[in-house]
mmCIF file of C-alpha atoms and ligand atoms in Angstrom:
data_model
loop_
_atom_site.group_PDB
_atom_site.id
_atom_site.type_symbol
_atom_site.label_atom_id
_atom_site.label_comp_id
_atom_site.label_asym_id
_atom_site.label_seq_id
_atom_site.Cartn_x
_atom_site.Cartn_y
_atom_site.Cartn_z
ATOM 1 C CA MET A 10 0.000 0.000 0.000
ATOM 2 C CA SER A 11 1.303 3.383 -1.032
ATOM 3 C CA ASP A 12 -0.361 6.166 0.981
ATOM 4 C CA ASP A 13 -0.683 8.618 -1.903
ATOM 5 C CA CYS A 14 -1.824 6.086 -4.532
ATOM 6 C CA ILE A 15 -5.396 6.341 -5.798
ATOM 7 C CA PHE A 16 -5.542 2.708 -6.971
ATOM 8 C CA CYS A 17 -4.233 1.416 -3.614
ATOM 9 C CA LYS A 18 -7.087 3.357 -2.020
ATOM 10 C CA ILE A 19 -9.657 1.769 -4.364
ATOM 11 C CA VAL A 20 -8.227 -1.708 -3.604
ATOM 12 C CA ALA A 21 -8.436 -0.960 0.145
ATOM 13 C CA LYS A 22 -11.987 0.438 -0.356
ATOM 14 C CA GLU A 23 -10.900 3.747 1.180
ATOM 15 C CA ILE A 24 -12.338 5.562 -1.830
ATOM 16 C CA PRO A 25 -15.178 4.349 -4.046
ATOM 17 C CA GLY A 26 -14.542 2.309 -7.148
ATOM 18 C CA GLU A 27 -16.977 0.258 -9.202
ATOM 19 C CA ILE A 28 -15.321 -3.070 -8.491
ATOM 20 C CA VAL A 29 -16.359 -5.848 -10.890
ATOM 21 C CA TYR A 30 -13.926 -8.557 -9.764
ATOM 22 C CA ALA A 31 -11.559 -9.101 -6.829
ATOM 23 C CA ASP A 32 -9.474 -11.951 -5.463
ATOM 24 C CA GLU A 33 -6.401 -12.465 -3.300
ATOM 25 C CA TYR A 34 -4.080 -11.085 -5.989
ATOM 26 C CA VAL A 35 -5.930 -8.557 -8.111
ATOM 27 C CA THR A 36 -8.845 -6.111 -8.182
ATOM 28 C CA ALA A 37 -10.741 -4.957 -11.279
ATOM 29 C CA PHE A 38 -12.848 -1.798 -11.414
ATOM 30 C CA ARG A 39 -14.438 0.399 -14.092
ATOM 31 C CA ASP A 40 -12.367 3.227 -15.522
ATOM 32 C CA ILE A 41 -13.742 6.598 -14.415
ATOM 33 C CA GLN A 42 -13.348 7.997 -17.967
ATOM 34 C CA PRO A 43 -14.188 5.041 -20.198
ATOM 35 C CA ALA A 44 -12.631 4.999 -23.667
ATOM 36 C CA ALA A 45 -14.956 2.169 -24.773
ATOM 37 C CA PRO A 46 -18.387 0.820 -23.700
ATOM 38 C CA VAL A 47 -16.538 -1.666 -21.479
ATOM 39 C CA HIS A 48 -13.391 -0.219 -19.891
ATOM 40 C CA VAL A 49 -12.110 -1.993 -16.797
ATOM 41 C CA LEU A 50 -8.745 -1.625 -15.063
ATOM 42 C CA ILE A 51 -7.173 -4.741 -13.562
ATOM 43 C CA VAL A 52 -4.611 -3.944 -10.882
ATOM 44 C CA PRO A 53 -2.423 -6.000 -8.540
ATOM 45 C CA ASN A 54 -3.551 -5.651 -4.911
ATOM 46 C CA LYS A 55 0.030 -4.822 -3.945
ATOM 47 C CA HIS A 56 1.540 -1.546 -5.066
ATOM 48 C CA ILE A 57 3.834 -1.867 -8.080
ATOM 49 C CA PRO A 58 4.388 1.502 -9.821
ATOM 50 C CA SER A 59 4.769 0.243 -13.401
ATOM 51 C CA MET A 60 6.012 -2.599 -15.623
ATOM 52 C CA ASN A 61 9.520 -1.256 -14.973
ATOM 53 C CA GLU A 62 9.325 -2.423 -11.357
ATOM 54 C CA VAL A 63 7.943 -5.899 -12.117
ATOM 55 C CA ASP A 64 10.418 -8.631 -11.265
ATOM 56 C CA GLU A 65 10.785 -12.406 -11.400
ATOM 57 C CA GLU A 66 8.720 -12.999 -8.259
ATOM 58 C CA ASP A 67 5.768 -11.144 -9.834
ATOM 59 C CA ALA A 68 5.460 -13.582 -12.748
ATOM 60 C CA VAL A 69 2.405 -15.343 -11.291
ATOM 61 C CA LEU A 70 0.811 -12.008 -10.419
ATOM 62 C CA ILE A 71 1.149 -10.792 -14.013
ATOM 63 C CA GLY A 72 -0.494 -14.024 -15.139
ATOM 64 C CA ARG A 73 -3.284 -13.525 -12.590
ATOM 65 C CA MET A 74 -3.976 -10.037 -13.972
ATOM 66 C CA HIS A 75 -4.497 -11.563 -17.421
ATOM 67 C CA LEU A 76 -6.673 -14.407 -16.117
ATOM 68 C CA ALA A 77 -8.820 -11.849 -14.268
ATOM 69 C CA ALA A 78 -9.121 -9.822 -17.499
ATOM 70 C CA LYS A 79 -10.326 -12.940 -19.315
ATOM 71 C CA GLN A 80 -12.921 -13.578 -16.601
ATOM 72 C CA VAL A 81 -14.152 -9.974 -16.592
ATOM 73 C CA ALA A 82 -14.437 -10.066 -20.410
ATOM 74 C CA GLU A 83 -16.688 -13.138 -20.040
ATOM 75 C CA GLN A 84 -18.719 -11.478 -17.251
ATOM 76 C CA GLU A 85 -19.188 -8.349 -19.365
ATOM 77 C CA GLY A 86 -20.317 -10.406 -22.361
ATOM 78 C CA ILE A 87 -17.531 -9.274 -24.717
ATOM 79 C CA ALA A 88 -15.293 -12.369 -24.759
ATOM 80 C CA GLU A 89 -16.614 -13.763 -28.036
ATOM 81 C CA ARG A 90 -16.758 -10.447 -29.899
ATOM 82 C CA GLY A 91 -13.249 -9.502 -28.774
ATOM 83 C CA TYR A 92 -11.449 -6.951 -26.655
ATOM 84 C CA ARG A 93 -8.119 -5.236 -26.142
ATOM 85 C CA LEU A 94 -5.651 -5.463 -23.245
ATOM 86 C CA VAL A 95 -3.140 -2.626 -22.800
ATOM 87 C CA ILE A 96 -0.480 -1.678 -20.244
ATOM 88 C CA ASN A 97 0.817 1.886 -20.629
ATOM 89 C CA THR A 98 4.300 2.322 -19.191
ATOM 90 C CA GLY A 99 6.035 5.571 -18.314
ATOM 91 C CA ASP A 100 5.584 9.062 -19.691
ATOM 92 C CA GLU A 101 6.015 8.317 -23.379
ATOM 93 C CA GLY A 102 3.871 5.193 -23.007
ATOM 94 C CA GLY A 103 0.992 7.359 -21.781
ATOM 95 C CA GLN A 104 0.982 6.184 -18.164
ATOM 96 C CA VAL A 105 -0.749 8.648 -15.851
ATOM 97 C CA VAL A 106 -1.434 6.572 -12.728
ATOM 98 C CA TYR A 107 1.671 4.944 -11.254
ATOM 99 C CA HIS A 108 0.101 1.761 -9.918
ATOM 100 C CA LEU A 109 0.448 -0.998 -12.516
ATOM 101 C CA HIS A 110 -2.816 -1.610 -14.384
ATOM 102 C CA LEU A 111 -4.078 -3.583 -17.324
ATOM 103 C CA HIS A 112 -6.750 -1.834 -19.402
ATOM 104 C CA LEU A 113 -9.541 -4.137 -20.642
ATOM 105 C CA MET A 114 -11.476 -2.380 -23.412
ATOM 106 C CA GLY A 115 -14.272 -3.628 -25.620
ATOM 107 C CA GLY A 116 -17.941 -3.498 -26.481
ATOM 108 C CA LYS A 117 -17.364 -1.866 -29.869
ATOM 109 C CA LYS A 118 -15.038 -2.270 -32.836
ATOM 110 C CA LEU A 119 -11.856 -0.556 -31.642
ATOM 111 C CA SER A 120 -9.717 1.429 -34.050
ATOM 112 C CA ILE A 121 -6.081 0.486 -34.479
ATOM 113 C CA PRO A 122 -3.959 3.186 -32.798
ATOM 114 C CA LYS A 123 -1.304 4.988 -34.845
ATOM 115 C CA TYR A 124 2.118 4.830 -33.229
ATOM 116 C CA ASN A 125 3.883 7.356 -35.462
HETATM 117 P P1 5GP B 26 -2.979 5.220 -17.681
HETATM 118 O O1 5GP B 26 -2.991 6.409 -18.603
HETATM 119 O O2 5GP B 26 -2.138 5.482 -16.447
HETATM 120 O O3 5GP B 26 -2.630 3.945 -18.382
HETATM 121 O O4 5GP B 26 -4.476 5.029 -17.238
HETATM 122 C C1 5GP B 26 -5.019 5.555 -16.070
HETATM 123 C C2 5GP B 26 -6.515 5.343 -16.158
HETATM 124 O O5 5GP B 26 -7.043 5.490 -14.860
HETATM 125 C C3 5GP B 26 -7.235 6.355 -17.060
HETATM 126 O O6 5GP B 26 -7.935 5.660 -18.079
HETATM 127 C C4 5GP B 26 -8.161 7.104 -16.097
HETATM 128 O O7 5GP B 26 -9.408 7.416 -16.669
HETATM 129 C C5 5GP B 26 -8.288 6.134 -14.929
HETATM 130 N N1 5GP B 26 -8.478 6.766 -13.636
HETATM 131 C C6 5GP B 26 -7.786 7.818 -13.128
HETATM 132 N N2 5GP B 26 -8.209 8.113 -11.885
HETATM 133 C C7 5GP B 26 -9.191 7.218 -11.607
HETATM 134 C C8 5GP B 26 -10.015 7.017 -10.459
HETATM 135 O O8 5GP B 26 -9.945 7.717 -9.448
HETATM 136 N N3 5GP B 26 -10.909 5.991 -10.510
HETATM 137 C C9 5GP B 26 -11.021 5.194 -11.618
HETATM 138 N N4 5GP B 26 -11.929 4.224 -11.566
HETATM 139 N N5 5GP B 26 -10.269 5.354 -12.704
HETATM 140 C C10 5GP B 26 -9.357 6.353 -12.706
HETATM 141 ZN ZN1 ZN B 27 -0.812 1.770 -5.480
#
């Protein structure tokens, strides 16, 4: 738990979040500014700032985040139609909140982002 981290506070239920899935390892809640009809953030329950701080011992946790995303996609009814999973890392990667999170987006045909 990082005292000044908004996602740690949502995990700890200190501030409201629309939680759609939670287990021992991860919590998933709706993005406050959805970029798609379904936009859920899957975060580790422990504070990891970004992919840059992930290490060997977090391998299972990273897998758990993806398994939770798969489950939420099924729950939300978008598994068959398809969805996108994204992890923004660092300033140039577009990361704004420094608690690792996996974006699950779907519910419409998503455009392919331009990277140049
Ligand atoms: P990033 O740009 O760091 O990959 O994504 C951060 C995401 O967190 C953004 O999509 C933003 O809308 C979302 N977000 C920021 N603050 C909050 C919050 O307080 N609650 C929720 N549910 N989402 C948030
Ligand atoms: Zn945190």
